[in-house]
Coordinates of C-alpha atoms in Angstrom, one line a residue:
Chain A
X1087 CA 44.8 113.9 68.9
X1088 CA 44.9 115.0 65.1
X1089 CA 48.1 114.3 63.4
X1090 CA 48.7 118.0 62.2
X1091 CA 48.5 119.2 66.2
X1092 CA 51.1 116.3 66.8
X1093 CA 53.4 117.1 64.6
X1094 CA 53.3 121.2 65.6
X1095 CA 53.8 119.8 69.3
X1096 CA 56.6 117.9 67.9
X1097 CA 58.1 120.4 66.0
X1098 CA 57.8 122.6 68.9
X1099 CA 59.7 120.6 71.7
X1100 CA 62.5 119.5 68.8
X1101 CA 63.1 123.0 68.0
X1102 CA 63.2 124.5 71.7
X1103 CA 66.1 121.1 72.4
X1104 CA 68.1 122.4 69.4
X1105 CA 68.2 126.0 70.1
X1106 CA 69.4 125.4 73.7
X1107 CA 71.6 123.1 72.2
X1108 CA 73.2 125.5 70.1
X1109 CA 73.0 128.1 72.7
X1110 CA 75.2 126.1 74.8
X1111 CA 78.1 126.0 73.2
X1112 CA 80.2 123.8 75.0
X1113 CA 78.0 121.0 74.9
X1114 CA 78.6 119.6 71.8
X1115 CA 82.0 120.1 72.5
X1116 CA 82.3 118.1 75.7
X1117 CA 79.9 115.6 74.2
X1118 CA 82.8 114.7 71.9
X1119 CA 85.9 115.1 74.0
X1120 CA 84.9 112.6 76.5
X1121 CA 85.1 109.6 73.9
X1122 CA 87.7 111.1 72.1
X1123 CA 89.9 111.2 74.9
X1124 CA 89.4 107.2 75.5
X1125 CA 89.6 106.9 71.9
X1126 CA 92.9 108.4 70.9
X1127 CA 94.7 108.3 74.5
X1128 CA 92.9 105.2 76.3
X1129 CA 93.3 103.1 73.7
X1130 CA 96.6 104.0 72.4
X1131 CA 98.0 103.5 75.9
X1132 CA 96.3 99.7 76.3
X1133 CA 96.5 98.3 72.6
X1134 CA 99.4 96.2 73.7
X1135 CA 97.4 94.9 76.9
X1136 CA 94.3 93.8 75.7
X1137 CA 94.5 91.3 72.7
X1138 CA 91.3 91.6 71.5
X1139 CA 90.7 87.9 69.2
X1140 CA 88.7 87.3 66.8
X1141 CA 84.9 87.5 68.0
X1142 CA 82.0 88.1 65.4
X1143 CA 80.9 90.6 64.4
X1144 CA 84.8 91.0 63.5
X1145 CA 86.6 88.6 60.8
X1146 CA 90.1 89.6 61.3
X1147 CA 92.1 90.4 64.0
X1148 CA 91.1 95.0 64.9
X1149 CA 93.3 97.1 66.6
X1150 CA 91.8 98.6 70.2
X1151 CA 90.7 101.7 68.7
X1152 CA 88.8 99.8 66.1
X1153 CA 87.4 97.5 69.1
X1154 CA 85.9 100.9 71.5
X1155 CA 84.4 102.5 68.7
X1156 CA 80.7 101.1 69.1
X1157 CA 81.2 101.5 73.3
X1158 CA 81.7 104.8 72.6
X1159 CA 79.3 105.7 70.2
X1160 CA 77.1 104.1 73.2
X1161 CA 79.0 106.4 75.5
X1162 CA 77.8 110.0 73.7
X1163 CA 74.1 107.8 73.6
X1164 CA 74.5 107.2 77.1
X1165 CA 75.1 110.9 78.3
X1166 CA 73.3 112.7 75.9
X1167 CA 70.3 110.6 77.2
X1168 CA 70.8 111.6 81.0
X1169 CA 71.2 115.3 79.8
X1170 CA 68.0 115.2 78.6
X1171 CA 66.7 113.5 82.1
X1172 CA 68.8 116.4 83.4
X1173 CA 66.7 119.3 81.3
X1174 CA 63.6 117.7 82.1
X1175 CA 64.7 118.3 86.1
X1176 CA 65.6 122.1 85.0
X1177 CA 62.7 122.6 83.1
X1178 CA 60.6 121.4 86.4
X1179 CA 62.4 123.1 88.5
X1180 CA 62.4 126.8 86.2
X1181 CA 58.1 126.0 85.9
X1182 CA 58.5 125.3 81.8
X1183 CA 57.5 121.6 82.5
X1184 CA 54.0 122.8 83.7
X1185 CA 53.6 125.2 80.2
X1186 CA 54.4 121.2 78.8
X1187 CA 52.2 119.0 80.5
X1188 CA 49.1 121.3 80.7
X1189 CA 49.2 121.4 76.4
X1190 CA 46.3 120.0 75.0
X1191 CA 47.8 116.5 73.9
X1192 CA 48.0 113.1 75.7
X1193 CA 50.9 113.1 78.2
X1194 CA 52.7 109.9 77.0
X1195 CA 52.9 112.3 73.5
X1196 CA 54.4 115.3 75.2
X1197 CA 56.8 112.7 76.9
X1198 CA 57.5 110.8 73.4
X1199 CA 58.2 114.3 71.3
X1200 CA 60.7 115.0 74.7
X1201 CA 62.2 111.8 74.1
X1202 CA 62.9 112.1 69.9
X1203 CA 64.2 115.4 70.2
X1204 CA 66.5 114.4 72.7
X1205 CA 67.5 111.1 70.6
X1206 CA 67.7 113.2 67.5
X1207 CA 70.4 115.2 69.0
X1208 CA 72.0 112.3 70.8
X1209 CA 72.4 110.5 67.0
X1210 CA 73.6 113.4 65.8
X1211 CA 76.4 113.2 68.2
X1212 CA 76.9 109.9 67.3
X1213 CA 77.6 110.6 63.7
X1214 CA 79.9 113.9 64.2
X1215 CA 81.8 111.2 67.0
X1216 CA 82.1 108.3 63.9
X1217 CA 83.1 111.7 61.6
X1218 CA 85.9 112.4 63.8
X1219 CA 87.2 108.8 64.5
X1220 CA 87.7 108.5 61.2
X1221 CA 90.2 111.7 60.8
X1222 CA 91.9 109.6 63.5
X1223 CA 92.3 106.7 61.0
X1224 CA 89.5 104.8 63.2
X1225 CA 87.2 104.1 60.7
X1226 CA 84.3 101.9 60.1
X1227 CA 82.5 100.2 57.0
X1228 CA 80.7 103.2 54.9
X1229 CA 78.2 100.7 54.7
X1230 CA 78.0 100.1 59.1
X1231 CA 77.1 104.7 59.1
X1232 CA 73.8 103.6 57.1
X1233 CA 73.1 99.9 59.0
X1234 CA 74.0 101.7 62.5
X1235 CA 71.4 104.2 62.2
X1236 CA 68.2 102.5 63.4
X1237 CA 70.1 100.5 65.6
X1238 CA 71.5 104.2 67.0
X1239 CA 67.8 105.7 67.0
X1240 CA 66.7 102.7 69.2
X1241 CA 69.5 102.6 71.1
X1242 CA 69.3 106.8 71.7
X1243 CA 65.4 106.1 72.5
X1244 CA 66.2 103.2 75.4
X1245 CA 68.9 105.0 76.9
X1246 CA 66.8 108.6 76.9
X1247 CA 64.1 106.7 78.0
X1248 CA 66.0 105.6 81.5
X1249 CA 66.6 109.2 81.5
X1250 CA 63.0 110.2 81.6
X1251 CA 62.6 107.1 83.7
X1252 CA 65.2 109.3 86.5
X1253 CA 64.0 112.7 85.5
X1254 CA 60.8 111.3 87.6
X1255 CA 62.6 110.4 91.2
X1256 CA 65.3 112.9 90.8
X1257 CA 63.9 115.9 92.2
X1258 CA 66.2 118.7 92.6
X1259 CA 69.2 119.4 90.2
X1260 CA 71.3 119.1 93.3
X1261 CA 71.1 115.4 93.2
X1262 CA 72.0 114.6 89.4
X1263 CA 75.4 114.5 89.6
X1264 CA 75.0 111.8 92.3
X1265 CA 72.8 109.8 90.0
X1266 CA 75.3 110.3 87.2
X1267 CA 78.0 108.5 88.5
X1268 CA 75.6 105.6 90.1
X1269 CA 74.4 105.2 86.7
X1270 CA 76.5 106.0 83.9
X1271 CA 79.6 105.0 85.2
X1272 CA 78.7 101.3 86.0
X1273 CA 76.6 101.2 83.0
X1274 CA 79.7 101.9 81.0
X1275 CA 81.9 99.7 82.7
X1276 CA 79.8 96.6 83.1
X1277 CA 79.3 96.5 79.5
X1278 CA 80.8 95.6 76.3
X1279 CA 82.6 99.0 75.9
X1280 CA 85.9 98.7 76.5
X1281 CA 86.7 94.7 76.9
X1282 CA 85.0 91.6 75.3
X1283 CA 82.8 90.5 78.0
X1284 CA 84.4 86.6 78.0
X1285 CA 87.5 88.6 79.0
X1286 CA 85.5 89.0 82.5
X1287 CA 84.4 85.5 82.1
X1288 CA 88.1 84.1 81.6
X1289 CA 89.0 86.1 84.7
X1290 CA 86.7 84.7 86.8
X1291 CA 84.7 87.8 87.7
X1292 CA 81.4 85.8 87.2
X1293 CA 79.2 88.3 89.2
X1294 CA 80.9 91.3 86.9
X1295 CA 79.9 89.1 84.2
X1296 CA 76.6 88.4 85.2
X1297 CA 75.7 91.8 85.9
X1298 CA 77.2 92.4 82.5
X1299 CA 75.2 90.5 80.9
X1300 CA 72.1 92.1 82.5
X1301 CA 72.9 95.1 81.9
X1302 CA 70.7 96.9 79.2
X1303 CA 73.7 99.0 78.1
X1304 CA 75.5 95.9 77.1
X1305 CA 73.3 95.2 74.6
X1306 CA 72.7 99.1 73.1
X1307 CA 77.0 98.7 72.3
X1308 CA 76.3 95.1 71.1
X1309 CA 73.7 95.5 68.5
X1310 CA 75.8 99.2 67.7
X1311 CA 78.6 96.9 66.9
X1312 CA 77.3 94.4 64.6
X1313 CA 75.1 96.6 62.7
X1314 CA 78.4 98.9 62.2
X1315 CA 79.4 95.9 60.1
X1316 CA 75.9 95.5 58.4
X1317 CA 75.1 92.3 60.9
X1318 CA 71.9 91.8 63.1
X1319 CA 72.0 91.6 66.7
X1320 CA 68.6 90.2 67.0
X1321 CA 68.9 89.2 70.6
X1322 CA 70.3 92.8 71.5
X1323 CA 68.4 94.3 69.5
X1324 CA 65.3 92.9 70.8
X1325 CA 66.8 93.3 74.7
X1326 CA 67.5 97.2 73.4
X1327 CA 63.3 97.6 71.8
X1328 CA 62.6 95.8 75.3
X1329 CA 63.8 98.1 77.4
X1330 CA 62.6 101.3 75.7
X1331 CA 59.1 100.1 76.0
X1332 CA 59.7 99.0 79.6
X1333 CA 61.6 102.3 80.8
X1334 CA 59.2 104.7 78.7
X1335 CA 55.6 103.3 80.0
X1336 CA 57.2 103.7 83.6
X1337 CA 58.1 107.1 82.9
X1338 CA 54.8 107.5 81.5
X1339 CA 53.3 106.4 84.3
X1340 CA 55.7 108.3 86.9
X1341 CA 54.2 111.8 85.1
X1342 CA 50.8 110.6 85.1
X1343 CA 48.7 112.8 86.9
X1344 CA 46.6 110.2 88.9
X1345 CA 50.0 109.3 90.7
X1346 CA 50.9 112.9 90.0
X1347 CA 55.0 114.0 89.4
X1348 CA 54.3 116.7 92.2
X1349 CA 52.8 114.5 94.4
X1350 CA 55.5 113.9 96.4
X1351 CA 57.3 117.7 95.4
X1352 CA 54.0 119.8 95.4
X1353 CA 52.8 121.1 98.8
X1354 CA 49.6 122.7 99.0
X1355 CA 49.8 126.8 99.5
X1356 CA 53.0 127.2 98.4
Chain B
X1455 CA 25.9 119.4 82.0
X1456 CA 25.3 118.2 78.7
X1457 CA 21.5 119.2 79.2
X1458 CA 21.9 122.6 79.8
X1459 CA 22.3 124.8 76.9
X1460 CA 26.1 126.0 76.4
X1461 CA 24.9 129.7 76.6
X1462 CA 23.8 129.3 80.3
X1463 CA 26.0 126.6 81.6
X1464 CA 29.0 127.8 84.1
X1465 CA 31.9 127.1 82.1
X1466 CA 34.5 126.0 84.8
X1467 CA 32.4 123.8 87.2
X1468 CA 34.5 122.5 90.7
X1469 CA 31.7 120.1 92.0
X1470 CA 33.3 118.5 96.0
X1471 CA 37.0 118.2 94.9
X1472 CA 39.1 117.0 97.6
X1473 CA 43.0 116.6 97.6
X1474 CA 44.9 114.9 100.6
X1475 CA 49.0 114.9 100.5
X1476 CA 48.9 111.9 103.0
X1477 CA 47.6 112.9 106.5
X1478 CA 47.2 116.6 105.2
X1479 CA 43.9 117.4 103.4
X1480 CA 44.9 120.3 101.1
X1481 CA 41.3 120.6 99.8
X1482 CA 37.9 118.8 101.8
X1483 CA 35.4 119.4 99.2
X1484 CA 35.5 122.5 97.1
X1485 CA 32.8 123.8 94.9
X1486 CA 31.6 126.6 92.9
X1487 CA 31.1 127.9 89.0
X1488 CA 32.4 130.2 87.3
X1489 CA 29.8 131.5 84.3
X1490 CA 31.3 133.2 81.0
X1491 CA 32.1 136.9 81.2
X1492 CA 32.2 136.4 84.9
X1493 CA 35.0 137.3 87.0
X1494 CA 35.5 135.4 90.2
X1495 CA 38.1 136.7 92.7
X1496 CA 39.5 133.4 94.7
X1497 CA 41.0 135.0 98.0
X1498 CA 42.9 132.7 100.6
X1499 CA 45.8 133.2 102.9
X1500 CA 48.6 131.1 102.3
X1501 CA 48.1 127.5 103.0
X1502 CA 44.7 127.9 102.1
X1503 CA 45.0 125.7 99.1
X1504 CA 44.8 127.8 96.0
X1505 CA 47.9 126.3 94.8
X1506 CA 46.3 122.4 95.2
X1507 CA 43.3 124.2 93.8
X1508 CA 45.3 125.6 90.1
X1509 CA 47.4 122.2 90.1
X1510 CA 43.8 120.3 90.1
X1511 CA 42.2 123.0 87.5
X1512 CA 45.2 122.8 85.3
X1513 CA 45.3 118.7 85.1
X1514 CA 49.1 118.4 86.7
X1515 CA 47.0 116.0 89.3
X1516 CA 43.9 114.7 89.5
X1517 CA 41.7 115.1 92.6
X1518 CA 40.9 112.0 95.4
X1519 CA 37.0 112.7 94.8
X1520 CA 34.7 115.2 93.0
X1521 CA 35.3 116.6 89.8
X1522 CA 36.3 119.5 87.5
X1523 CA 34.6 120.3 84.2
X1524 CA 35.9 122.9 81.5
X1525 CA 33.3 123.9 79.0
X1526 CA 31.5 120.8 80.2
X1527 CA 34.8 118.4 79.7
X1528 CA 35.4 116.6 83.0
X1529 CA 39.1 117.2 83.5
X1530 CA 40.0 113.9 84.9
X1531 CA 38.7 111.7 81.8
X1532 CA 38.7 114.1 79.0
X1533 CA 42.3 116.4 79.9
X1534 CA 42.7 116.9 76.5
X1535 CA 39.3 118.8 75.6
X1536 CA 39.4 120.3 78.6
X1537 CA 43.0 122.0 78.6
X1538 CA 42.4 122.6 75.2
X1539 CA 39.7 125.1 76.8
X1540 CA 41.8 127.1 79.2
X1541 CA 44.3 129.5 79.2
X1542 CA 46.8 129.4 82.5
X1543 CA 49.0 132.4 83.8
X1544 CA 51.2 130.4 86.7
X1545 CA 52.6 132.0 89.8
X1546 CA 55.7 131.1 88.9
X1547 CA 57.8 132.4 85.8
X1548 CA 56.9 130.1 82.9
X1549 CA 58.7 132.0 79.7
X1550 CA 62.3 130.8 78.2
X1551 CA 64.7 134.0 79.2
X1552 CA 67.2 133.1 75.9
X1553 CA 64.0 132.8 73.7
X1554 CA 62.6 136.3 72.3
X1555 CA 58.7 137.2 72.6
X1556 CA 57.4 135.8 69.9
X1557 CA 60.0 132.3 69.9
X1558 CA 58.0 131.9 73.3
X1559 CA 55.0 132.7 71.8
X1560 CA 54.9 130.2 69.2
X1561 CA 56.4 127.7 71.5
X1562 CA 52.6 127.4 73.1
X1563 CA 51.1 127.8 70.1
X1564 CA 52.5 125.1 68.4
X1565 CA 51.9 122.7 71.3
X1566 CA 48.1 124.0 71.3
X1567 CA 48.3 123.1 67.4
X1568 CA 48.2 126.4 66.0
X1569 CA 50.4 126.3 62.6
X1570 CA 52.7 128.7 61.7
X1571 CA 50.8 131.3 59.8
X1572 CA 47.4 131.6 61.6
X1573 CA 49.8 132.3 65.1
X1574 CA 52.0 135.0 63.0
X1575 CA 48.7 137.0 62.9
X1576 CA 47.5 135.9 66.1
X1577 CA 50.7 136.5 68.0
X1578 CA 50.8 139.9 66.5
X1579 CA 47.1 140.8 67.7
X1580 CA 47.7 140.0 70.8
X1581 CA 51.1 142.2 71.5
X1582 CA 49.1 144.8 69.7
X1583 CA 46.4 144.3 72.2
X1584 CA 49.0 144.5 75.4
X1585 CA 51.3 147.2 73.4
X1586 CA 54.4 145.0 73.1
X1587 CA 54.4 144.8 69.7
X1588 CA 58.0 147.0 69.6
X1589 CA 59.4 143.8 71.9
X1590 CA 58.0 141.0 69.3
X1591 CA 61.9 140.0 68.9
X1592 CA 63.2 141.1 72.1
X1593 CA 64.8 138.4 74.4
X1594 CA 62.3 138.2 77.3
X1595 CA 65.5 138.6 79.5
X1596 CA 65.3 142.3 78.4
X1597 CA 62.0 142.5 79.5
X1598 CA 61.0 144.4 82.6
X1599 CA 58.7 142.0 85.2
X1600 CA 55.4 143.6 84.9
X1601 CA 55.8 143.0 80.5
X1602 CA 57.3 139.4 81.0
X1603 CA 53.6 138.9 82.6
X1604 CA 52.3 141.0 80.2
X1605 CA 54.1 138.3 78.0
X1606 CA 52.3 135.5 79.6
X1607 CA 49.1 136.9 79.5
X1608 CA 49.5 137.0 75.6
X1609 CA 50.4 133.5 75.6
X1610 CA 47.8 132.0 77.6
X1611 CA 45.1 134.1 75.4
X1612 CA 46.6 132.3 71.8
X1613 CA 44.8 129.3 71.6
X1614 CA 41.4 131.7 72.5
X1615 CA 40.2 129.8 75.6
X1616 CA 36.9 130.2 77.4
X1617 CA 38.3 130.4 80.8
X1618 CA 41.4 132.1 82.2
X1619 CA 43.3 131.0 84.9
X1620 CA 45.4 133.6 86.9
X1621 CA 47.4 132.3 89.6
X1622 CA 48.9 134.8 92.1
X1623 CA 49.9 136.6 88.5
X1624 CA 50.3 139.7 90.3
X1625 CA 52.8 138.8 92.1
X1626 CA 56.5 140.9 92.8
X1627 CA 55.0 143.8 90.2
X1628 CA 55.1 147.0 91.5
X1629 CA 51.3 148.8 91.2
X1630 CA 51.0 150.4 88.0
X1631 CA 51.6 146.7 86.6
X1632 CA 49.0 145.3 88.9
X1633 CA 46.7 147.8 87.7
X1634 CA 47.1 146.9 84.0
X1635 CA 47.2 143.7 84.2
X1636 CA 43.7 143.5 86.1
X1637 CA 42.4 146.1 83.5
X1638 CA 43.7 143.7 81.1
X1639 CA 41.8 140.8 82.4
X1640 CA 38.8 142.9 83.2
X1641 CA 38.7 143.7 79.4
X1642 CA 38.7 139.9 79.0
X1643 CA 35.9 139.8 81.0
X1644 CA 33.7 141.7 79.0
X1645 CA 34.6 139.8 76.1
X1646 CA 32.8 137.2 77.6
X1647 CA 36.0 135.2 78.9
X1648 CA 35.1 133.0 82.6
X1649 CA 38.1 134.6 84.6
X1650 CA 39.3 132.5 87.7
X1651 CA 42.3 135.0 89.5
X1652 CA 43.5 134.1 93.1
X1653 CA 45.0 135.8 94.8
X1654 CA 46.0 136.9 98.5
X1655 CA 45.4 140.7 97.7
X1656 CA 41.9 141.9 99.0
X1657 CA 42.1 144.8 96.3
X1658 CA 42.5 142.9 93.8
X1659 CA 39.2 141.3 94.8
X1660 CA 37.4 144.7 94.6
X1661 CA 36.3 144.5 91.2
X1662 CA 35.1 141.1 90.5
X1663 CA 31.9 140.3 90.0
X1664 CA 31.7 137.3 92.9
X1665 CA 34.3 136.4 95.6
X1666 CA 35.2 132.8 97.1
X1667 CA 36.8 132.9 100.3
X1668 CA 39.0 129.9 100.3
X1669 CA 40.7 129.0 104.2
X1670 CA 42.4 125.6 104.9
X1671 CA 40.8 123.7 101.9
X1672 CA 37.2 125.0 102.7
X1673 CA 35.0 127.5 101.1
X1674 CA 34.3 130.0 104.0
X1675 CA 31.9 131.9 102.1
X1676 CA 31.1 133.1 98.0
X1677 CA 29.0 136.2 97.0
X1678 CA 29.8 139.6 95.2
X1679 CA 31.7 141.2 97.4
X1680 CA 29.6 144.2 98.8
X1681 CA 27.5 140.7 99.7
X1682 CA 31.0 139.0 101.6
X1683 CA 31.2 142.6 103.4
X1684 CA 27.5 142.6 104.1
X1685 CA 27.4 139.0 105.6
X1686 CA 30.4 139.2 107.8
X1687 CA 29.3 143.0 109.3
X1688 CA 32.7 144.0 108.4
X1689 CA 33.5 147.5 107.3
X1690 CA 35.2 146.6 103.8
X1691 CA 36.4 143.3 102.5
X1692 CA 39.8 143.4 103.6
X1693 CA 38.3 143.6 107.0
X1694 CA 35.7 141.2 106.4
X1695 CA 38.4 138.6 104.8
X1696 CA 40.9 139.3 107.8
X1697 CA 37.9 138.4 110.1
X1698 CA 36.9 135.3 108.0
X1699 CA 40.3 133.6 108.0
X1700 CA 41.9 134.6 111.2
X1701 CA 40.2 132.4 113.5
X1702 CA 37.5 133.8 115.1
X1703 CA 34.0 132.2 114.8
X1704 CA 33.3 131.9 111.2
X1705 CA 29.5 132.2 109.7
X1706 CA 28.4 129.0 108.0
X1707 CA 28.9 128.7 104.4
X1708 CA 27.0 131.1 102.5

């Protein structure tokens, strides 16, 4: 693989992910109402009920909004990453996917140019969410929009990863939603996001805890929220870099042709 | 391969390739060649296992046993060279609606590695060559069927490979289409292109230089096809294909 052919291929799948970005409209839109809605009406309804105390990375006592910021940040991450999982199930189902994989590059490449373009959009997000926030008075450090962005790259890459990862069992475009709410929504909630997790501790919900603590999406918000204030996660961060290389050689390996992605979907004659 | 010269050697080579989905053998040990300029007409009823056979040829899976070789690259271990080498037309629709011509165009060309300015002048050639220059900017959406394959064609001829692969690509065009795309492809042909078309259309098979009769994963029988009409006693080829693949007695493989 010469470098000039990858970075045409590259340029290629980035610029076919932005145009049908663009082209749908609304999806920037809803990309950004979704944490904006727990941002400004969420948190200004539960400010009073959680007392969030002083944990690192924070040195002073934040207000709620201040506290949700990096969950939600993780939140446009988290979806952007499935609704590239979910374009990779259109794209197989509409035949593009075959124009892909039958290019002349190594298929872990094809997979890994899918999987930038689709963080590069997902980061974008990010930053036009942390623009808007702070209209809302929500702000971060300056200093945390710089720190955040590898930590935001990484994180984009793990979580689009898990959605190449799904893009290989979830067949038919029928079944996405399905996997949507049995992954995103206890991702999100069994995670940092929204509550400290020694709040689930205090209660007693060990099990939520543990899973908590398990859960990959846990640490993507973690090591978002202490590089917003220009601190390392290491052991998040490391959980985060983990996981990407985990879920992407599975992918990988789920569109390798030996074990074939129409193996189980392809019959012959048809 | 490597000890044959290039100009003599078959360029697509299927050597015993077999595909089982489970209990179902899809393919029990296919092989023939395909030389450049030739034009081999693959003809097989549904269920026959053309589509296993285009999955195999175009590296989505690799085959249980045997082996494909492009331009001497074995498909399996080298995917790269060898994909590099050919030019697909699928069955199904493969174009981006909400993308015009040439956005499509340059889509494959970059992932083949082409920059920029050599495909300008390459994508150009090649609507000039299939007279849809006038639609270079034109949403495929707008296009009629028989262009979007037209369309398709083009693309799969960017990169220059030595061996086309048409799958069912005449498929749902009405017969003036048909027509030009085979001319098209024939034209290819005598460029020196190895042109694999399958199809479930005897007519189509008329005018290629050599016929495979493909039935339930099996090569029934490969020849030009006055010879397929010739060893079958059959009065034409669509008679002689009807009687290879309907059941009755078939002759053992030519």
């Amino acid at each position: 693989m010469k470098a000039r052919h990858a970075l045409l291929a590259l340029q290629a799948v980035t610029h076919r992910e932005v145009v049908k970005f663009v082209h749908q409209g609304g999806r920037l839109a809803s990309a950004l109402v979704r944490p904006l809605l727990w941002l400004v009406v969420f948190a200004a309804g539960f400010q009073n009920v959680f007392g969030v105390s002083i944990i690192p990375p924070y040195d002073t006592y934040i207000p709620y909004q201040t506290y949700i910021v990096p969950g939600l940040l993780g939140m446009v991450l988290l979806f952007n990453g499935m609704q590239s999982s979910l374009a990779m199930v259109y794209d197989r189902e509409m035949g593009v996917m075959r124009l892909l994989l039958t290019a002349p590059l190594p298929r872990w490449y094809l997979l890994l140019a899918k999987l930038l373009a689709g963080t590069m959009l997902s980061v974008l997000q990010a930053y036009v969410f942390l623009a808007i926030a702070a209209l809302f008075d929500v702000g971060v450090p300056w200093s945390g929009w710089l720190y955040a962005l590898p930590v935001l790259v990484l994180s984009g890459m793990m979580l689009g990863a898990l959605g190449l990862l799904l893009s290989v069992h979830v067949k038919q475009l029928e079944n996405f939603a399905g996997t949507m709410n049995f992954v995103i929504f206890p991702m999100f909630f069994l995670s940092p996001a929204l509550y400290p997790l020694w709040k689930l501790e205090e209660s007693g919900a060990t099990v939520i805890h543990f899973l908590a603590t398990w859960n990959p999406f846990t640490h993507a918000v973690e090591a978002v929220r202490f590089a917003l204030y220009g601190q390392l996660a290491p052991a998040s961060l490391a959980i985060v870099i983990a996981c990407l290389l985990v879920f992407f050689s599975l992918a990988a390996h789920g569109y390798d042709p030996q074990r074939g992605m129409l193996k189980r979907s392809g019959r012959p004659g048809s | 391969m490597p000890d044959l010269p290039a100009s003599t050697a078959p360029m697509l080579q299927l050597h015993q390739v077999r595909k089982s989905y489970g209990a179902n053998e899809a393919l029990k040990g296919v092989s023939f060649d395909v030389a450049p300029g030739e034009f081999l007409a693959l003809l097989g009823p549904n269920g026959a296992g053309k589509s296993t056979l285009f999955q195999l040829l175009t590296g989505l899976f690799n085959a249980d046993g045997g082996e494909v070789r492009v331009d001497g690259h074995n498909m399996q271990h080298t995917p790269v060279q060898a994909l590099g080498r050919i030019g697909v037309v699928f069955q199904q629709m493969t174009l981006d609606l909400d993308l015009s011509v040439e956005a499509n165009l340059r889509f494959h060309a970059r992932l083949h590695g082409i920059a920029d300015r050599e495909s300008t002048s390459r994508i150009e050639d090649v609507l000039q060559r299939i007279g849809l220059i006038a639609q270079q900017h034109a949403k495929v959406r707008t296009l009629s069927g028989g262009n979007r394959r037209k369309v398709e064609l083009a693309r799969a001829l960017l990169h220059r490979p030595a061996v086309l692969l048409m799958d069912e690509a005449t498929v749902g065009l009405d017969p003036a289409s048909r027509r030009q795309l085979l001319d098209e492809v024939l034209a290819l042909r005598d460029q020196g292109v190895a042109i694999l078309w399958a199809s479930h259309l005897v007519d189509e098979a008329e005018a290629a230089d050599r016929v495979v009769v493909l039935h339930r994963g099996k090569v029934l029988t490969s020849g030009s096809p006055a010879e397929v009409v010739a060893h079958t006693g059959a009065s034409s080829l669509a008679s002689a294909f009807l009687q290879l693949t309907s059941g009755t007695p078939a002759p053992a493989n030519a």
